[in-house]
């Protein structure tokens, strides 16, 4: 409790991120600063100095369902990463995949009384944008302006000091149901940490696995997580859409368990060892053995890899159909581009990219985060895309200041204050 908390060590700024997912909880700690002694004023670079992961508990489909278990897991993960980095965090950047994430693209317009766009005019637009995005009582996760228009003209990036009668801001907001967000914030707070920023998990994974050129031309990122499949769409370099589907790689495991009548743990092993969405002719003759659920005498039976592939392909087809439906319903298909990047643990199944390319009729590649100094190769994989993307979202200059900080946290008493109240009540 008395340990000194750090946000800066020497000339380095310390950034901690926390990704509480359905399958695993990940904490990464990075030092950001001028690593070259010969060029101390060179562009800042990022180096991972602490990392840890634990199997998540108390989380279902990205939603915290047991505060105590989620807190214990998060606390252990953070402590392990802090011990490796040799620092004690004061705040963390947190991913959001709960609360039925919803995208909104809209415009806000303000009249310019003095004929010259000033800071006050842009602030009025910001307030109007926040009010519109949160009009149904939902929490704002992102509020990004994509540009401004003066008197209905072409988009400009910086209107301050320009002459106009009206200024219009193009906004993209990501909102979520308030209660799941508050439970997420409470979990972090119970670990004696502040939440400095919230980022939508699909945005983070898309940022980590797509290239700047792809985001400029138009790209869709599909993150196959354990309990959810999330979408993020970028065009003209902007993040314009996200959605979350409550179906993920865990459902494939359940499909295998039901179809083969085997325990879930065995189904997960089968998926990892033999899982594929490639329809190879030889799979009709290749078999593997597995135990039946409830059998105590150790008897095993056999099935073919072709049968297993059929089970997995059915679920992939269903997910691909849901992805198409969500993008079509949002009306952004013309902006989603011809390139799809898939990431997350579920994308590691053999043949996933090729199969989804046929289903979605677009180019598909499997994406993993770009290497970061200090990040072990095993962690720089698709399964850790969200955590790595959180680091990039918090440190890269491309992130605008309009990313909304964790809402309502300052208005609540801290966990330590509540602990004091409980002690007073108990005595």
JSON list of C-alpha atoms in Angstrom, two decimals, residues 163-268:
[
{"chain": "A", "resi": 163, "resn": "UNK", "atom": "CA", "xyz": [-13.52, 32.22, -42.02]},
{"chain": "A", "resi": 164, "resn": "UNK", "atom": "CA", "xyz": [-16.95, 30.57, -42.02]},
{"chain": "A", "resi": 165, "resn": "UNK", "atom": "CA", "xyz": [-20.57, 31.11, -41.04]},
{"chain": "A", "resi": 166, "resn": "UNK", "atom": "CA", "xyz": [-21.13, 27.49, -39.98]},
{"chain": "A", "resi": 167, "resn": "UNK", "atom": "CA", "xyz": [-18.79, 24.67, -38.99]},
{"chain": "A", "resi": 168, "resn": "UNK", "atom": "CA", "xyz": [-19.81, 21.02, -39.05]},
{"chain": "A", "resi": 169, "resn": "UNK", "atom": "CA", "xyz": [-17.92, 18.18, -37.36]},
{"chain": "A", "resi": 170, "resn": "UNK", "atom": "CA", "xyz": [-18.07, 14.60, -38.62]},
{"chain": "A", "resi": 171, "resn": "UNK", "atom": "CA", "xyz": [-18.08, 12.33, -35.58]},
{"chain": "A", "resi": 172, "resn": "UNK", "atom": "CA", "xyz": [-17.64, 8.63, -34.98]},
{"chain": "A", "resi": 173, "resn": "UNK", "atom": "CA", "xyz": [-18.69, 7.46, -31.52]},
{"chain": "A", "resi": 174, "resn": "UNK", "atom": "CA", "xyz": [-18.46, 4.03, -29.92]},
{"chain": "A", "resi": 175, "resn": "UNK", "atom": "CA", "xyz": [-20.79, 3.53, -26.97]},
{"chain": "A", "resi": 176, "resn": "UNK", "atom": "CA", "xyz": [-21.55, 0.67, -24.60]},
{"chain": "A", "resi": 177, "resn": "UNK", "atom": "CA", "xyz": [-24.14, -0.20, -21.97]},
{"chain": "A", "resi": 178, "resn": "UNK", "atom": "CA", "xyz": [-23.24, 1.62, -18.77]},
{"chain": "A", "resi": 179, "resn": "UNK", "atom": "CA", "xyz": [-23.46, -1.19, -16.19]},
{"chain": "A", "resi": 180, "resn": "UNK", "atom": "CA", "xyz": [-20.86, -3.53, -17.79]},
{"chain": "A", "resi": 181, "resn": "UNK", "atom": "CA", "xyz": [-18.48, -0.56, -18.21]},
{"chain": "A", "resi": 182, "resn": "UNK", "atom": "CA", "xyz": [-18.87, 0.40, -14.55]},
{"chain": "A", "resi": 183, "resn": "UNK", "atom": "CA", "xyz": [-18.20, -3.19, -13.48]},
{"chain": "A", "resi": 184, "resn": "UNK", "atom": "CA", "xyz": [-15.04, -3.17, -15.60]},
{"chain": "A", "resi": 185, "resn": "UNK", "atom": "CA", "xyz": [-13.90, 0.11, -14.05]},
{"chain": "A", "resi": 186, "resn": "UNK", "atom": "CA", "xyz": [-14.72, -1.20, -10.59]},
{"chain": "A", "resi": 187, "resn": "UNK", "atom": "CA", "xyz": [-12.57, -4.29, -11.18]},
{"chain": "A", "resi": 188, "resn": "UNK", "atom": "CA", "xyz": [-9.60, -2.09, -12.08]},
{"chain": "A", "resi": 189, "resn": "UNK", "atom": "CA", "xyz": [-10.26, 0.23, -9.14]},
{"chain": "A", "resi": 190, "resn": "UNK", "atom": "CA", "xyz": [-10.29, -2.72, -6.74]},
{"chain": "A", "resi": 191, "resn": "UNK", "atom": "CA", "xyz": [-6.73, -3.41, -7.92]},
{"chain": "A", "resi": 192, "resn": "UNK", "atom": "CA", "xyz": [-5.79, 0.07, -6.57]},
{"chain": "A", "resi": 193, "resn": "UNK", "atom": "CA", "xyz": [-5.39, 1.50, -10.07]},
{"chain": "A", "resi": 194, "resn": "UNK", "atom": "CA", "xyz": [-6.96, 4.30, -12.08]},
{"chain": "A", "resi": 195, "resn": "UNK", "atom": "CA", "xyz": [-8.21, 3.75, -15.59]},
{"chain": "A", "resi": 196, "resn": "UNK", "atom": "CA", "xyz": [-6.51, 6.41, -17.70]},
{"chain": "A", "resi": 197, "resn": "UNK", "atom": "CA", "xyz": [-8.20, 5.57, -20.99]},
{"chain": "A", "resi": 198, "resn": "UNK", "atom": "CA", "xyz": [-10.72, 3.14, -22.40]},
{"chain": "A", "resi": 199, "resn": "UNK", "atom": "CA", "xyz": [-10.28, 1.76, -25.90]},
{"chain": "A", "resi": 200, "resn": "UNK", "atom": "CA", "xyz": [-12.68, -0.49, -27.75]},
{"chain": "A", "resi": 201, "resn": "UNK", "atom": "CA", "xyz": [-10.96, -3.88, -28.05]},
{"chain": "A", "resi": 202, "resn": "UNK", "atom": "CA", "xyz": [-11.80, -4.17, -31.80]},
{"chain": "A", "resi": 203, "resn": "UNK", "atom": "CA", "xyz": [-10.08, -0.82, -32.43]},
{"chain": "A", "resi": 204, "resn": "UNK", "atom": "CA", "xyz": [-6.97, -1.95, -30.55]},
{"chain": "A", "resi": 205, "resn": "UNK", "atom": "CA", "xyz": [-6.70, -5.27, -32.41]},
{"chain": "A", "resi": 206, "resn": "UNK", "atom": "CA", "xyz": [-7.32, -3.56, -35.74]},
{"chain": "A", "resi": 207, "resn": "UNK", "atom": "CA", "xyz": [-4.65, -0.98, -35.02]},
{"chain": "A", "resi": 208, "resn": "UNK", "atom": "CA", "xyz": [-2.14, -3.69, -34.09]},
{"chain": "A", "resi": 209, "resn": "UNK", "atom": "CA", "xyz": [-2.69, -5.97, -37.09]},
{"chain": "A", "resi": 210, "resn": "UNK", "atom": "CA", "xyz": [-3.49, -3.71, -40.05]},
{"chain": "A", "resi": 211, "resn": "UNK", "atom": "CA", "xyz": [-1.04, -1.45, -41.84]},
{"chain": "A", "resi": 212, "resn": "UNK", "atom": "CA", "xyz": [-1.39, 2.30, -42.22]},
{"chain": "A", "resi": 213, "resn": "UNK", "atom": "CA", "xyz": [-1.79, 1.82, -45.97]},
{"chain": "A", "resi": 214, "resn": "UNK", "atom": "CA", "xyz": [-4.59, -0.72, -45.48]},
{"chain": "A", "resi": 215, "resn": "UNK", "atom": "CA", "xyz": [-6.40, 1.64, -43.12]},
{"chain": "A", "resi": 216, "resn": "UNK", "atom": "CA", "xyz": [-6.12, 4.37, -45.73]},
{"chain": "A", "resi": 217, "resn": "UNK", "atom": "CA", "xyz": [-7.51, 2.24, -48.56]},
{"chain": "A", "resi": 218, "resn": "UNK", "atom": "CA", "xyz": [-10.19, 0.53, -46.47]},
{"chain": "A", "resi": 219, "resn": "UNK", "atom": "CA", "xyz": [-9.85, -2.62, -44.39]},
{"chain": "A", "resi": 220, "resn": "UNK", "atom": "CA", "xyz": [-11.97, -4.76, -42.08]},
{"chain": "A", "resi": 221, "resn": "UNK", "atom": "CA", "xyz": [-10.40, -6.50, -39.09]},
{"chain": "A", "resi": 222, "resn": "UNK", "atom": "CA", "xyz": [-12.13, -9.57, -37.62]},
{"chain": "A", "resi": 223, "resn": "UNK", "atom": "CA", "xyz": [-10.85, -10.62, -34.19]},
{"chain": "A", "resi": 224, "resn": "UNK", "atom": "CA", "xyz": [-11.83, -14.19, -33.27]},
{"chain": "A", "resi": 225, "resn": "UNK", "atom": "CA", "xyz": [-11.69, -14.12, -29.48]},
{"chain": "A", "resi": 226, "resn": "UNK", "atom": "CA", "xyz": [-12.69, -16.84, -27.07]},
{"chain": "A", "resi": 227, "resn": "UNK", "atom": "CA", "xyz": [-16.19, -15.61, -26.25]},
{"chain": "A", "resi": 228, "resn": "UNK", "atom": "CA", "xyz": [-16.77, -12.93, -28.91]},
{"chain": "A", "resi": 229, "resn": "UNK", "atom": "CA", "xyz": [-15.92, -12.08, -32.50]},
{"chain": "A", "resi": 230, "resn": "UNK", "atom": "CA", "xyz": [-15.37, -8.36, -32.98]},
{"chain": "A", "resi": 231, "resn": "UNK", "atom": "CA", "xyz": [-15.23, -6.18, -36.09]},
{"chain": "A", "resi": 232, "resn": "UNK", "atom": "CA", "xyz": [-13.42, -2.94, -36.80]},
{"chain": "A", "resi": 233, "resn": "UNK", "atom": "CA", "xyz": [-13.54, -1.05, -40.09]},
{"chain": "A", "resi": 234, "resn": "UNK", "atom": "CA", "xyz": [-11.08, 1.64, -41.19]},
{"chain": "A", "resi": 235, "resn": "UNK", "atom": "CA", "xyz": [-11.16, 3.88, -44.24]},
{"chain": "A", "resi": 236, "resn": "UNK", "atom": "CA", "xyz": [-9.25, 7.05, -45.21]},
{"chain": "A", "resi": 237, "resn": "UNK", "atom": "CA", "xyz": [-7.11, 6.29, -42.18]},
{"chain": "A", "resi": 238, "resn": "UNK", "atom": "CA", "xyz": [-10.09, 6.67, -39.83]},
{"chain": "A", "resi": 239, "resn": "UNK", "atom": "CA", "xyz": [-11.79, 4.19, -37.51]},
{"chain": "A", "resi": 240, "resn": "UNK", "atom": "CA", "xyz": [-15.42, 4.28, -38.71]},
{"chain": "A", "resi": 241, "resn": "UNK", "atom": "CA", "xyz": [-17.21, 1.20, -37.40]},
{"chain": "A", "resi": 242, "resn": "UNK", "atom": "CA", "xyz": [-17.13, -1.53, -34.77]},
{"chain": "A", "resi": 243, "resn": "UNK", "atom": "CA", "xyz": [-19.42, -4.32, -33.68]},
{"chain": "A", "resi": 244, "resn": "UNK", "atom": "CA", "xyz": [-19.30, -7.36, -31.44]},
{"chain": "A", "resi": 245, "resn": "UNK", "atom": "CA", "xyz": [-20.82, -10.79, -32.05]},
{"chain": "A", "resi": 246, "resn": "UNK", "atom": "CA", "xyz": [-21.32, -13.03, -29.01]},
{"chain": "A", "resi": 247, "resn": "UNK", "atom": "CA", "xyz": [-19.81, -16.04, -30.75]},
{"chain": "A", "resi": 248, "resn": "UNK", "atom": "CA", "xyz": [-16.14, -16.99, -30.61]},
{"chain": "A", "resi": 249, "resn": "UNK", "atom": "CA", "xyz": [-13.57, -19.76, -30.60]},
{"chain": "A", "resi": 250, "resn": "UNK", "atom": "CA", "xyz": [-15.03, -21.25, -27.41]},
{"chain": "A", "resi": 251, "resn": "UNK", "atom": "CA", "xyz": [-18.20, -22.02, -29.34]},
{"chain": "A", "resi": 252, "resn": "UNK", "atom": "CA", "xyz": [-16.16, -24.12, -31.76]},
{"chain": "A", "resi": 253, "resn": "UNK", "atom": "CA", "xyz": [-14.89, -26.10, -28.76]},
{"chain": "A", "resi": 254, "resn": "UNK", "atom": "CA", "xyz": [-18.47, -26.58, -27.55]},
{"chain": "A", "resi": 255, "resn": "UNK", "atom": "CA", "xyz": [-19.54, -27.69, -31.05]},
{"chain": "A", "resi": 256, "resn": "UNK", "atom": "CA", "xyz": [-16.79, -30.33, -31.05]},
{"chain": "A", "resi": 257, "resn": "UNK", "atom": "CA", "xyz": [-17.71, -31.51, -27.55]},
{"chain": "A", "resi": 258, "resn": "UNK", "atom": "CA", "xyz": [-21.38, -31.92, -28.47]},
{"chain": "A", "resi": 259, "resn": "UNK", "atom": "CA", "xyz": [-20.80, -33.54, -31.84]},
{"chain": "A", "resi": 260, "resn": "UNK", "atom": "CA", "xyz": [-18.22, -36.02, -30.56]},
{"chain": "A", "resi": 261, "resn": "UNK", "atom": "CA", "xyz": [-19.79, -36.42, -27.09]},
{"chain": "A", "resi": 262, "resn": "UNK", "atom": "CA", "xyz": [-16.45, -35.74, -25.40]},
{"chain": "A", "resi": 263, "resn": "UNK", "atom": "CA", "xyz": [-15.53, -33.55, -22.39]},
{"chain": "A", "resi": 264, "resn": "UNK", "atom": "CA", "xyz": [-14.81, -29.86, -23.06]},
{"chain": "A", "resi": 265, "resn": "UNK", "atom": "CA", "xyz": [-11.16, -30.19, -22.05]},
{"chain": "A", "resi": 266, "resn": "UNK", "atom": "CA", "xyz": [-10.74, -33.01, -24.54]},
{"chain": "A", "resi": 267, "resn": "UNK", "atom": "CA", "xyz": [-12.58, -31.02, -27.22]},
{"chain": "A", "resi": 268, "resn": "UNK", "atom": "CA", "xyz": [-10.13, -28.13, -26.72]}
]
